[in-house]
Coordinates of C-alpha atoms in Angstrom, one line a residue:
X1 CA 9.3 5.1 -15.7
X2 CA 6.7 2.5 -15.1
X3 CA 7.7 -0.6 -13.1
X4 CA 5.6 -3.7 -13.7
X5 CA 6.1 -6.7 -11.4
X6 CA 5.5 -9.8 -13.5
X7 CA 6.0 -13.5 -12.8
X8 CA 8.8 -13.9 -15.3
X9 CA 10.5 -10.8 -13.8
X10 CA 10.0 -12.2 -10.3
X11 CA 11.6 -15.5 -11.2
X12 CA 14.5 -13.7 -12.8
X13 CA 14.9 -11.6 -9.7
X14 CA 14.9 -14.7 -7.4
X15 CA 17.5 -16.4 -9.7
X16 CA 19.7 -13.3 -9.7
X17 CA 19.5 -13.0 -6.0
X18 CA 20.7 -16.5 -5.5
X19 CA 23.5 -16.1 -8.1
X20 CA 24.6 -12.9 -6.3
X21 CA 24.7 -14.5 -2.9
X22 CA 28.5 -14.7 -2.5
X23 CA 29.1 -11.3 -4.0
X24 CA 26.4 -9.3 -2.1
X25 CA 24.9 -11.5 0.6
X26 CA 23.0 -10.3 3.7
X27 CA 21.9 -12.1 6.8
X28 CA 18.5 -10.7 7.6
X29 CA 18.7 -11.9 11.2
X30 CA 20.8 -14.3 13.2
X31 CA 19.9 -17.9 12.6
X32 CA 20.0 -18.7 16.3
X33 CA 17.5 -16.0 17.2
X34 CA 14.3 -17.1 18.9
X35 CA 11.1 -15.3 17.7
X36 CA 7.5 -15.4 19.0
X37 CA 5.3 -13.5 16.7
X38 CA 5.4 -15.8 13.6
X39 CA 3.7 -18.7 15.5
X40 CA 2.6 -17.1 18.8
X41 CA 5.1 -19.3 20.6
X42 CA 8.9 -19.1 21.0
X43 CA 10.6 -20.8 18.1
X44 CA 14.1 -20.7 16.5
X45 CA 14.1 -18.4 13.5
X46 CA 15.7 -21.3 11.6
X47 CA 12.3 -23.2 12.0
X48 CA 10.1 -20.3 10.9
X49 CA 8.5 -20.4 7.4
X50 CA 7.1 -16.9 7.5
X51 CA 9.3 -14.0 6.2
X52 CA 10.5 -12.6 9.6
X53 CA 13.1 -10.1 10.8
X54 CA 14.1 -8.8 14.2
X55 CA 15.5 -5.4 15.2
X56 CA 17.8 -6.0 18.2
X57 CA 18.8 -3.8 21.2
X58 CA 22.0 -2.7 19.5
X59 CA 20.2 -1.3 16.4
X60 CA 17.7 0.5 18.7
X61 CA 20.5 2.0 20.8
X62 CA 22.2 3.3 17.7
X63 CA 19.0 4.9 16.4
X64 CA 19.3 8.0 18.6
X65 CA 16.3 10.2 19.4
X66 CA 13.1 10.4 17.4
X67 CA 10.1 8.2 16.5
X68 CA 10.1 4.5 16.1
X69 CA 9.1 4.9 12.5
X70 CA 12.6 6.4 11.8
X71 CA 13.9 3.0 12.7
X72 CA 11.2 1.1 10.9
X73 CA 11.7 2.9 7.6
X74 CA 15.3 1.5 7.4
X75 CA 13.9 -2.1 7.3
X76 CA 12.9 -3.9 4.2
X77 CA 9.3 -4.0 3.1
X78 CA 8.4 -0.9 5.0
X79 CA 7.5 2.7 3.9
X80 CA 6.3 5.5 6.0
X81 CA 4.4 8.8 5.8
X82 CA 4.4 11.5 8.4
X83 CA 2.8 14.9 8.8
X84 CA 5.9 16.8 10.0
X85 CA 8.4 15.9 12.8
X86 CA 8.7 13.0 15.2
X87 CA 5.7 14.0 17.3
X88 CA 3.1 14.2 14.4
X89 CA 0.7 11.8 12.9
X90 CA 2.4 8.9 11.1
X91 CA 1.5 5.9 8.9
X92 CA 3.5 2.7 8.3
X93 CA 2.9 0.6 5.2
X94 CA 4.1 -3.0 5.1
X95 CA 4.5 -4.4 1.6
X96 CA 2.2 -1.7 0.3
X97 CA -0.6 -2.4 2.8
X98 CA -2.3 0.5 4.5
X99 CA -1.4 1.4 8.1
X100 CA -4.8 0.1 9.2
X101 CA -4.1 -3.2 7.4
X102 CA -1.4 -4.2 9.8
X103 CA -1.4 -5.2 13.5
X104 CA 0.8 -3.7 16.1
X105 CA 1.4 -5.5 19.4
X106 CA 3.3 -4.4 22.6
X107 CA 4.3 -7.5 24.6
X108 CA 1.4 -9.4 23.0
X109 CA -1.1 -6.7 23.7
X110 CA -2.8 -5.2 20.6
X111 CA -2.8 -1.4 20.4
X112 CA -4.5 1.1 18.1
X113 CA -7.6 3.3 17.6
X114 CA -10.9 1.7 16.7
X115 CA -12.0 4.8 14.9
X116 CA -9.1 4.9 12.5
X117 CA -8.0 1.3 12.7
X118 CA -4.3 2.3 13.0
X119 CA -1.7 2.6 15.8
X120 CA -0.5 6.0 17.0
X121 CA 3.2 5.4 16.1
X122 CA 4.4 8.8 17.5
X123 CA 3.2 7.8 21.0
X124 CA 5.3 4.6 21.1
X125 CA 8.4 5.4 23.2
X126 CA 11.7 4.2 21.7
X127 CA 13.3 4.3 25.2
X128 CA 11.1 1.5 26.5
X129 CA 11.8 -0.9 23.6
X130 CA 14.1 -4.0 24.0
X131 CA 13.6 -5.5 20.5
X132 CA 11.1 -5.6 17.7
X133 CA 9.8 -8.5 15.5
X134 CA 8.3 -8.0 12.1
X135 CA 6.4 -10.8 10.3
X136 CA 5.5 -10.1 6.7
X137 CA 2.4 -11.4 5.0
X138 CA -1.2 -12.3 6.2
X139 CA -1.5 -13.5 9.8
X140 CA -5.3 -13.2 10.3
X141 CA -5.4 -16.9 11.0
X142 CA -3.2 -16.3 14.0
X143 CA -4.2 -12.8 15.1
X144 CA -7.6 -12.1 13.5
X145 CA -8.7 -8.9 11.9
X146 CA -6.4 -6.4 10.2
X147 CA -3.3 -8.7 9.7
X148 CA -3.2 -8.2 5.9
X149 CA 0.3 -6.8 5.3
X150 CA 1.9 -8.1 8.4
X151 CA 2.4 -7.9 12.2
X152 CA 4.9 -5.7 14.1
X153 CA 5.4 -6.7 17.7
X154 CA 7.3 -4.5 20.1
X155 CA 8.9 -6.0 23.2
X156 CA 9.7 -3.9 26.2
X157 CA 12.7 -4.5 28.5
X158 CA 12.7 -7.7 30.6
X159 CA 14.7 -8.6 33.7
X160 CA 17.3 -11.4 33.9
X161 CA 20.5 -12.1 35.8
X162 CA 22.0 -9.9 38.5
X163 CA 20.5 -6.5 39.3
X164 CA 21.6 -4.0 36.7
X165 CA 21.1 -0.3 36.0
X166 CA 21.2 1.2 32.5
X167 CA 20.8 4.8 31.7
X168 CA 21.1 7.2 28.8
X169 CA 21.1 11.0 28.3
X170 CA 21.4 12.9 25.0
X171 CA 21.1 16.2 23.3
X172 CA 20.8 17.3 19.6
X173 CA 19.4 19.6 17.0
X174 CA 16.2 21.5 17.6
X175 CA 17.1 21.3 21.3
X176 CA 16.1 17.7 21.4
X177 CA 16.7 16.2 24.8
X178 CA 16.4 12.6 25.9
X179 CA 16.9 10.7 29.1
X180 CA 15.9 7.2 30.3
X181 CA 16.9 4.6 32.9
X182 CA 16.1 0.9 33.5
X183 CA 16.5 -1.2 36.6
X184 CA 16.3 -4.9 35.9
X185 CA 17.3 -8.3 37.2
X186 CA 16.2 -11.7 38.7
X187 CA 16.5 -13.2 42.1
X188 CA 17.2 -16.7 40.9
X189 CA 16.5 -19.8 42.8
X190 CA 13.4 -22.1 42.9
X191 CA 11.0 -19.2 43.0
X192 CA 12.8 -16.7 40.9
X193 CA 11.4 -13.2 40.6
X194 CA 12.2 -11.3 37.4
X195 CA 11.7 -7.6 37.2
X196 CA 12.4 -4.6 34.9
X197 CA 11.3 -1.0 35.5
X198 CA 12.0 1.7 32.9
X199 CA 11.2 5.4 32.6
X200 CA 12.1 7.9 30.0
X201 CA 11.5 11.4 28.7
X202 CA 12.1 13.1 25.4
X203 CA 11.5 16.7 24.4
X204 CA 12.2 18.8 21.3
X205 CA 11.5 22.2 20.0
X206 CA 11.0 20.7 16.6
X207 CA 10.5 22.5 13.3
X208 CA 7.5 23.7 11.3
X209 CA 5.3 20.7 10.5
X210 CA 4.1 22.3 7.2
X211 CA 5.6 24.0 4.2
X212 CA 4.3 27.0 2.3
X213 CA 1.6 26.2 -0.2
X214 CA -1.2 25.0 2.1
X215 CA -3.7 26.9 4.2
X216 CA -2.4 25.0 7.3
X217 CA 1.0 26.5 7.0
X218 CA 2.5 28.3 10.0
X219 CA 6.2 29.2 10.2
X220 CA 6.4 28.5 14.0
X221 CA 8.2 25.5 15.4
X222 CA 6.2 22.4 16.3
X223 CA 7.8 20.6 19.1
X224 CA 6.8 17.6 21.2
X225 CA 7.2 16.3 24.8
X226 CA 7.0 12.6 25.4
X227 CA 7.4 10.7 28.7
X228 CA 6.9 7.0 29.5
X229 CA 7.2 4.3 32.1
X230 CA 7.0 0.5 31.7
X231 CA 7.5 -2.6 33.7
X232 CA 7.6 -6.4 33.5
X233 CA 7.3 -8.7 36.5
X234 CA 7.2 -12.5 36.7
X235 CA 7.5 -15.1 39.5
X236 CA 8.2 -18.8 39.1
X237 CA 5.6 -20.4 41.4
X238 CA 6.8 -23.9 40.8
X239 CA 8.6 -25.7 37.9
X240 CA 6.4 -25.1 34.8
X241 CA 4.2 -22.5 36.6
X242 CA 4.7 -18.8 36.2
X243 CA 2.6 -15.7 36.9
X244 CA 3.4 -12.2 35.7
X245 CA 2.2 -8.7 35.0
X246 CA 3.4 -5.9 32.6
X247 CA 2.5 -2.4 31.7
X248 CA 3.4 0.5 29.5
X249 CA 2.3 4.1 29.8
X250 CA 3.3 6.8 27.3
X251 CA 2.1 10.4 27.1
X252 CA 2.9 12.6 24.1
X253 CA 2.1 16.3 23.8
X254 CA 2.9 17.7 20.4
X255 CA 2.2 20.8 18.3
X256 CA 1.1 20.9 14.7
X257 CA 0.0 23.5 12.2
X258 CA -3.6 24.6 11.4
X259 CA -3.1 28.0 9.8
X260 CA -1.2 31.2 10.7
X261 CA -3.0 31.8 14.0
X262 CA -0.9 32.6 17.1
X263 CA -3.0 30.0 19.0
X264 CA -1.0 27.0 20.3
X265 CA -2.4 24.3 18.1
X266 CA -1.6 21.0 19.7
X267 CA -2.6 17.5 20.5
X268 CA -2.2 15.1 23.4
X269 CA -2.0 11.3 23.1
X270 CA -1.8 8.7 25.7
X271 CA -0.9 5.0 25.1
X272 CA -1.5 2.5 27.9
X273 CA -1.2 -1.2 28.0
X274 CA -1.5 -3.6 30.9
X275 CA -1.7 -7.4 31.2
X276 CA -1.7 -10.1 33.8
X277 CA -1.0 -13.7 32.8
X278 CA -0.4 -17.2 34.1
X279 CA 1.5 -20.0 32.5
X280 CA 1.0 -23.6 33.5
X281 CA 2.3 -27.0 32.4
X282 CA -0.6 -29.2 33.5
X283 CA 0.9 -32.1 31.4
X284 CA 4.5 -32.7 30.4
X285 CA 3.7 -31.9 26.8
X286 CA 1.0 -29.2 27.2
X287 CA 1.8 -25.5 27.9
X288 CA -1.2 -23.3 28.8
X289 CA -1.3 -19.5 28.8
X290 CA -4.2 -17.5 30.2
X291 CA -3.9 -13.7 29.8
X292 CA -6.1 -10.7 30.5
X293 CA -5.0 -7.5 28.8
X294 CA -6.1 -3.9 28.3
X295 CA -4.9 -1.2 26.0
X296 CA -6.0 2.4 25.7
X297 CA -5.5 4.9 22.9
X298 CA -6.5 8.3 24.1
X299 CA -6.4 11.4 21.9
X300 CA -7.2 15.1 22.4
X301 CA -6.8 18.0 20.0
X302 CA -7.0 21.8 20.4
X303 CA -7.2 23.3 16.9
X304 CA -8.5 26.7 18.0
X305 CA -9.5 28.7 21.0
X306 CA -13.2 28.2 20.3
X307 CA -15.1 25.5 22.1
X308 CA -15.6 23.6 18.8
X309 CA -11.8 23.5 18.4
X310 CA -11.5 20.9 21.1
X311 CA -12.0 17.2 20.4
X312 CA -11.5 13.9 22.3
X313 CA -11.5 10.3 21.1
X314 CA -10.6 7.4 23.3
X315 CA -10.4 3.7 22.5
X316 CA -10.2 0.9 25.0
X317 CA -9.5 -2.7 24.0
X318 CA -9.9 -5.6 26.4
X319 CA -8.6 -9.1 25.5
X320 CA -8.9 -12.4 27.2
X321 CA -6.7 -15.1 25.6
X322 CA -6.5 -18.8 26.4
X323 CA -3.8 -20.6 24.5
X324 CA -2.7 -24.3 24.7
X325 CA 0.4 -25.5 23.0
X326 CA 0.4 -29.3 22.7
X327 CA 3.8 -30.8 21.8
X328 CA 3.5 -34.0 19.8
X329 CA 7.0 -35.2 19.5
X330 CA 8.8 -32.3 17.6
X331 CA 5.4 -31.0 16.4
X332 CA 3.3 -28.3 18.1
X333 CA -0.5 -28.2 18.0
X334 CA -1.9 -24.8 19.1
X335 CA -5.5 -24.3 20.1
X336 CA -6.6 -20.7 20.9
X337 CA -9.6 -18.8 22.2
X338 CA -9.7 -15.0 22.1
X339 CA -12.3 -12.6 23.4
X340 CA -11.8 -9.0 22.4
X341 CA -13.9 -6.0 23.3
X342 CA -13.5 -2.5 21.8
X343 CA -15.0 0.6 23.3
X344 CA -15.0 4.1 21.9
X345 CA -15.8 7.3 23.8
X346 CA -15.8 10.8 22.2
X347 CA -17.1 14.2 22.8
X348 CA -18.0 14.6 19.2
X349 CA -20.2 12.3 17.1
X350 CA -22.3 10.3 19.7
X351 CA -22.9 7.6 17.1
X352 CA -19.3 6.4 17.8
X353 CA -19.9 6.0 21.5
X354 CA -20.5 2.2 21.5
X355 CA -18.7 -1.1 21.9
X356 CA -18.3 -4.3 19.9
X357 CA -17.1 -7.7 20.8
X358 CA -15.2 -10.3 18.8
X359 CA -15.0 -13.9 19.8
X360 CA -12.5 -16.1 18.0
X361 CA -11.3 -19.7 17.9
X362 CA -8.1 -20.8 16.1
X363 CA -5.9 -23.8 15.7
X364 CA -2.5 -24.2 14.1
X365 CA 0.0 -27.0 13.6
X366 CA 3.7 -26.7 13.1
X367 CA 5.7 -29.8 12.0
X368 CA 9.2 -30.7 10.9
X369 CA 10.2 -33.9 9.1
X370 CA 13.8 -34.0 8.2
X371 CA 14.4 -31.3 5.6
X372 CA 10.6 -30.5 5.4
X373 CA 8.9 -27.8 7.4
X374 CA 5.1 -27.4 7.4
X375 CA 2.6 -25.1 9.2
X376 CA -1.1 -24.7 8.8
X377 CA -3.6 -22.6 10.7
X378 CA -7.4 -21.8 10.7
X379 CA -9.4 -19.2 12.6
X380 CA -13.0 -18.0 12.9
X381 CA -13.8 -14.5 14.1
X382 CA -17.4 -13.6 15.0
X383 CA -18.4 -9.9 15.5
X384 CA -21.0 -7.3 14.5
X385 CA -19.5 -7.2 11.0
X386 CA -20.3 -10.9 10.6
X387 CA -18.3 -14.1 10.8
X388 CA -15.0 -14.5 9.0
X389 CA -13.0 -17.6 8.4
X390 CA -9.3 -17.3 7.6
X391 CA -6.5 -19.9 7.0
X392 CA -3.0 -20.3 5.9
X393 CA -0.6 -23.1 4.9
X394 CA 3.2 -22.9 4.5
X395 CA 5.9 -25.3 3.4
X396 CA 9.7 -25.0 3.6
X397 CA 12.3 -27.4 2.2
X398 CA 16.0 -27.3 3.2
X399 CA 17.7 -27.9 -0.2
X400 CA 21.0 -27.9 1.7
X401 CA 21.9 -27.0 5.3
X402 CA 22.4 -23.4 4.0
X403 CA 19.6 -23.0 1.5
X404 CA 15.9 -23.2 2.0
X405 CA 12.9 -22.7 -0.3
X406 CA 9.5 -21.7 1.0
X407 CA 6.0 -21.4 -0.3
X408 CA 2.8 -20.2 1.4
X409 CA -0.8 -19.2 0.9
X410 CA -3.0 -17.3 3.3
X411 CA -6.2 -15.4 3.6
X412 CA -6.8 -12.3 5.7
X413 CA -9.3 -9.5 6.4
X414 CA -9.6 -6.0 7.8
X415 CA -12.6 -5.2 9.9
X416 CA -14.4 -1.9 9.1
X417 CA -13.4 0.8 11.6
X418 CA -15.9 2.7 13.8
X419 CA -15.7 5.6 11.4
X420 CA -16.5 3.4 8.4
X421 CA -19.4 1.8 10.2
X422 CA -21.0 4.5 12.4
X423 CA -19.8 8.0 11.7
X424 CA -22.9 10.1 11.1
X425 CA -23.6 10.8 7.5
X426 CA -20.4 9.0 6.3
X427 CA -20.2 5.4 7.7
X428 CA -22.6 2.5 6.9
X429 CA -23.3 -0.3 9.3
X430 CA -23.7 -2.6 6.3
X431 CA -20.1 -2.2 5.2
X432 CA -18.2 -5.5 5.0
X433 CA -14.6 -6.4 5.9
X434 CA -11.9 -6.1 3.3
X435 CA -10.5 -9.4 2.2
X436 CA -7.0 -10.5 1.2
X437 CA -5.5 -13.6 -0.5
X438 CA -1.8 -13.9 -0.5
X439 CA 0.6 -16.3 -2.3
X440 CA 4.3 -16.2 -1.6
X441 CA 7.6 -17.8 -2.7
X442 CA 10.9 -17.4 -1.0
X443 CA 14.6 -18.5 -1.0
X444 CA 16.9 -18.0 2.0
X445 CA 20.6 -18.7 2.2
X446 CA 22.7 -18.5 5.3
X447 CA 26.2 -20.0 5.7
X448 CA 26.9 -18.3 9.1
X449 CA 28.9 -15.4 7.4
X450 CA 26.9 -14.5 4.4
X451 CA 23.1 -14.6 4.1
X452 CA 20.5 -13.7 1.5
X453 CA 16.7 -13.7 1.3
X454 CA 14.5 -13.2 -1.7
X455 CA 10.7 -13.2 -1.5
X456 CA 7.9 -12.8 -4.1
X457 CA 4.4 -12.0 -2.9
X458 CA 1.1 -11.6 -4.7
X459 CA -1.6 -10.2 -2.3
X460 CA -5.0 -9.6 -3.9
X461 CA -7.5 -7.5 -1.9
X462 CA -11.2 -7.3 -2.5
X463 CA -14.1 -5.3 -1.0
X464 CA -11.8 -2.4 -0.3
X465 CA -13.5 0.4 1.7
X466 CA -13.2 3.6 -0.3
X467 CA -14.2 7.2 0.6
X468 CA -16.1 8.8 -2.3
X469 CA -17.0 12.4 -2.9
X470 CA -19.8 13.1 -3.8
X471 CA -21.5 10.1 -2.2
X472 CA -23.6 8.1 -4.8
X473 CA -26.2 7.2 -2.2
X474 CA -29.0 9.3 -0.9
X475 CA -29.1 10.4 2.7
X476 CA -25.4 11.0 3.1
X477 CA -23.3 14.2 3.4
X478 CA -20.8 15.2 0.7
X479 CA -18.9 11.9 1.1
X480 CA -19.3 8.3 2.2
X481 CA -17.4 5.1 2.5
X482 CA -18.4 1.7 1.0
X483 CA -17.0 -1.6 -0.4
X484 CA -16.2 -1.1 -4.0
X485 CA -12.5 -1.4 -4.9
X486 CA -10.0 -4.1 -5.6
X487 CA -6.2 -3.9 -5.2
X488 CA -3.1 -5.9 -5.9
X489 CA 0.0 -5.8 -3.7
X490 CA 2.7 -7.5 -5.7
X491 CA 6.4 -7.3 -5.3
X492 CA 9.9 -8.8 -4.8
X493 CA 12.0 -8.1 -1.7
X494 CA 15.7 -9.0 -1.7
X495 CA 17.9 -8.6 1.3
X496 CA 21.4 -9.6 2.1
X497 CA 24.5 -9.0 4.2
X498 CA 28.2 -10.1 4.4
X499 CA 31.5 -9.2 6.0
X500 CA 34.3 -8.0 3.8
X501 CA 37.7 -6.9 5.2
X502 CA 36.2 -6.3 8.6
X503 CA 33.3 -4.2 7.2
X504 CA 29.7 -5.5 7.9
X505 CA 27.7 -4.8 4.8
X506 CA 23.9 -5.1 4.5
X507 CA 21.4 -4.1 1.9
X508 CA 17.7 -4.5 1.0
X509 CA 15.6 -3.7 -2.1
X510 CA 11.9 -3.7 -2.6
X511 CA 10.4 -3.7 -6.2
X512 CA 6.7 -3.5 -5.9
X513 CA 3.5 -2.6 -7.7
X514 CA 0.8 -1.6 -5.1
X515 CA -2.1 -0.8 -7.4
X516 CA -5.8 0.0 -7.1
X517 CA -7.1 -2.3 -9.7
X518 CA -10.5 -0.6 -9.9
X519 CA -9.0 2.7 -10.9
X520 CA -5.7 1.5 -12.4
X521 CA -3.8 4.0 -10.2
X522 CA -0.9 3.4 -7.8
X523 CA -1.9 3.4 -4.1
X524 CA -1.2 6.7 -2.5
X525 CA 2.2 7.4 -0.8
X526 CA 3.8 4.1 -2.0
X527 CA 6.8 3.9 -4.2
X528 CA 7.6 1.3 -6.8
X529 CA 11.1 0.8 -5.5
X530 CA 12.8 1.6 -2.2
X531 CA 15.6 0.2 -0.1
X532 CA 18.5 0.6 2.3
X533 CA 22.3 0.0 2.4
X534 CA 24.3 0.0 5.6
X535 CA 28.0 -0.5 6.5
X536 CA 29.8 -0.5 9.8
X537 CA 33.3 -1.0 10.9
X538 CA 34.9 -1.4 14.3
X539 CA 38.4 -0.4 15.5
X540 CA 38.8 -1.4 19.0
X541 CA 36.3 0.4 21.2
X542 CA 35.2 2.6 18.2
X543 CA 32.4 1.6 15.9
X544 CA 31.4 3.7 12.9
X545 CA 28.5 3.2 10.5
X546 CA 26.9 4.7 7.4
X547 CA 23.3 4.2 6.3
X548 CA 21.8 5.0 2.9
X549 CA 18.0 5.3 2.5
X550 CA 16.5 5.6 -0.9
X551 CA 13.0 5.7 -2.4
X552 CA 11.4 6.2 -5.8
X553 CA 8.6 8.7 -6.4
X554 CA 5.2 8.4 -5.0
X555 CA 1.8 10.1 -5.3
X556 CA 0.1 11.8 -2.4
X557 CA -3.4 11.1 -3.7
X558 CA -5.5 8.2 -5.0
X559 CA -5.9 10.0 -8.3
X560 CA -2.1 10.1 -8.8
X561 CA -2.1 13.8 -9.6
X562 CA 0.2 15.1 -6.9
X563 CA 3.6 13.5 -7.3
X564 CA 6.1 13.3 -4.5
X565 CA 9.7 13.0 -5.9
X566 CA 12.1 10.2 -5.0
X567 CA 14.9 10.8 -2.6
X568 CA 18.1 9.5 -1.1
X569 CA 19.4 10.1 2.4
X570 CA 22.8 9.4 4.0
X571 CA 23.1 9.0 7.8
X572 CA 26.3 8.6 9.9
X573 CA 26.7 7.3 13.4
X574 CA 29.6 6.3 15.7
X575 CA 29.7 4.7 19.2
X576 CA 32.7 4.6 21.5
X577 CA 33.1 2.5 24.6
X578 CA 35.2 4.2 27.2
X579 CA 35.0 1.4 29.7
X580 CA 32.9 -1.7 30.3
X581 CA 30.0 0.3 31.4
X582 CA 30.3 3.7 29.7
X583 CA 29.9 4.5 26.0
X584 CA 29.0 7.5 23.8
X585 CA 26.9 7.8 20.7
X586 CA 26.9 10.4 17.9
X587 CA 24.4 10.3 15.1
X588 CA 24.2 12.6 12.1
X589 CA 21.0 12.1 10.0
X590 CA 20.5 13.4 6.5
X591 CA 24.0 14.8 6.2
X592 CA 23.3 16.3 2.9
X593 CA 20.4 18.3 4.3
X594 CA 18.1 16.8 1.6
X595 CA 14.6 18.3 1.3
X596 CA 12.2 15.5 0.5
X597 CA 8.5 14.7 1.0
X598 CA 6.7 11.9 2.8
X599 CA 3.4 13.8 2.6
X600 CA 2.5 16.8 0.4
X601 CA 3.1 20.2 2.1
X602 CA 4.5 18.5 5.2
X603 CA 8.1 19.2 6.2
X604 CA 10.7 16.5 6.9
X605 CA 13.8 16.6 9.0
X606 CA 16.8 18.3 7.5
X607 CA 20.4 17.7 8.7
X608 CA 20.2 16.8 12.3
X609 CA 22.9 15.8 14.9
X610 CA 22.3 14.0 18.1
X611 CA 24.8 12.8 20.8
X612 CA 24.4 10.9 24.0
X613 CA 26.1 9.1 26.9
X614 CA 25.1 5.6 27.9
X615 CA 25.8 3.7 31.1
X616 CA 25.4 0.0 31.7
X617 CA 24.6 -1.1 28.2
X618 CA 26.3 -4.4 27.2

């Protein structure tokens, strides 16, 4: 069946969503939540125009062991692909945008590889995360290159209140073991010192990353071993003045398949972020932030015992940010300068061993006038790939105290990766950035018990960088990459939640048409429809929940020849609080032991059970 997203169909879907509000409503997030990512400054979600959700500590605690993308794929607007189990290479698609067309931040620090342009999701430790914010749509005018589909920001645990210790230990299928602990608190007083220190370890024997049918297949188990440490520290120097530091270190060792050899094919990834910052209120209406940050994405691979079987690619990113938020009555004018340096070091192609610098200036304005909300932003980025100007404008109108309509338009771009610019015989230094233009309409309802959101987006991409074999240009190897394609990411997202007879119900549905307009084919590994349904019920200290994940079919290749069938998964979980401080978790994923595909010839988890004991979580 072919699904075509048209404007009449979109308007019908929006109208249906509003009409269905009382019958099947869903709060996407709490209206009193404060979010940072949508405007780069703390702001009540009720005042945010951008389509934004948060994943709170309770959802993260209920997720059990495994990769962060197992949690993300249960959110609206997100699809994933993975080459095996939780420790293997993964991709996250936001509203149909590629994994390298989205930005990932950890406590405001950008992470990712400059050679591939994407974050290493498997190396991000779940045990260190406090909460997650997801902002959908183009944010290049706030964050620069690569924010075409959206921005995902991960926040690690932060100290507050009296000293507290939390700890967790669990065990599950495939001999999966997990343990973590956090010590946090604040001293209080005039010069309060906040602190949080976390450490965790997760290990699993795993399952075979591949299935029969590919030359890479090996029937052995492909496990992983992940350990991490993180910390946040801040001191109040004086009223309005704060200094702080934060860090995250995660090391992942994982196995994968590369044929039937007995050799231990494996990889090692290290993710490191660190930042020091100062906040100052030089004037009563001006808040200034100065931050220096570094992130490193280190990767090593051992594909065979031969010397040529070892490879290493490291990326280091350095950012200096100066941000001034000027409050003009209830409005906020933000002026930003950002200096970003990327460095790559590899033992392979020496053409990649180089650095590039991007200098950026940006300004944004957020205003509220009665029932009217307005934001606008502009940015200029200067780098070796040229200068790029981006901008956005958004408007929201409160039709009633419960119902809001929004409209926005924004431009974005993705910078060519090091591979696309410099890889010998493949990249081209003349390649230009990909460009995006997104228009969006939305309706949101929230009466405190029921809530519903419905969004239509139309994101047209030009100058897409495409790998072509054989290369049409002389002087290249068998393939090369160049700007040639256009794509359209168009869709409708509906999400809602309500409470019926003590049962919390939530659901989301994405109807989309992510298409390569040059070839007329659907973009690889993206379905035309996908969604989730959840329900939970509490009886005293016991809370039980059920999750349904479903997706339509996808294609594994750009030519749309290798079809991956649709699937539906059912997960169950339960938590029980023995006392104020002690609780237990049991999670059973894929209870039907469904075999499904996220990438051709790569295995996915079957029926898996995980149980754990937690201390100190409130």
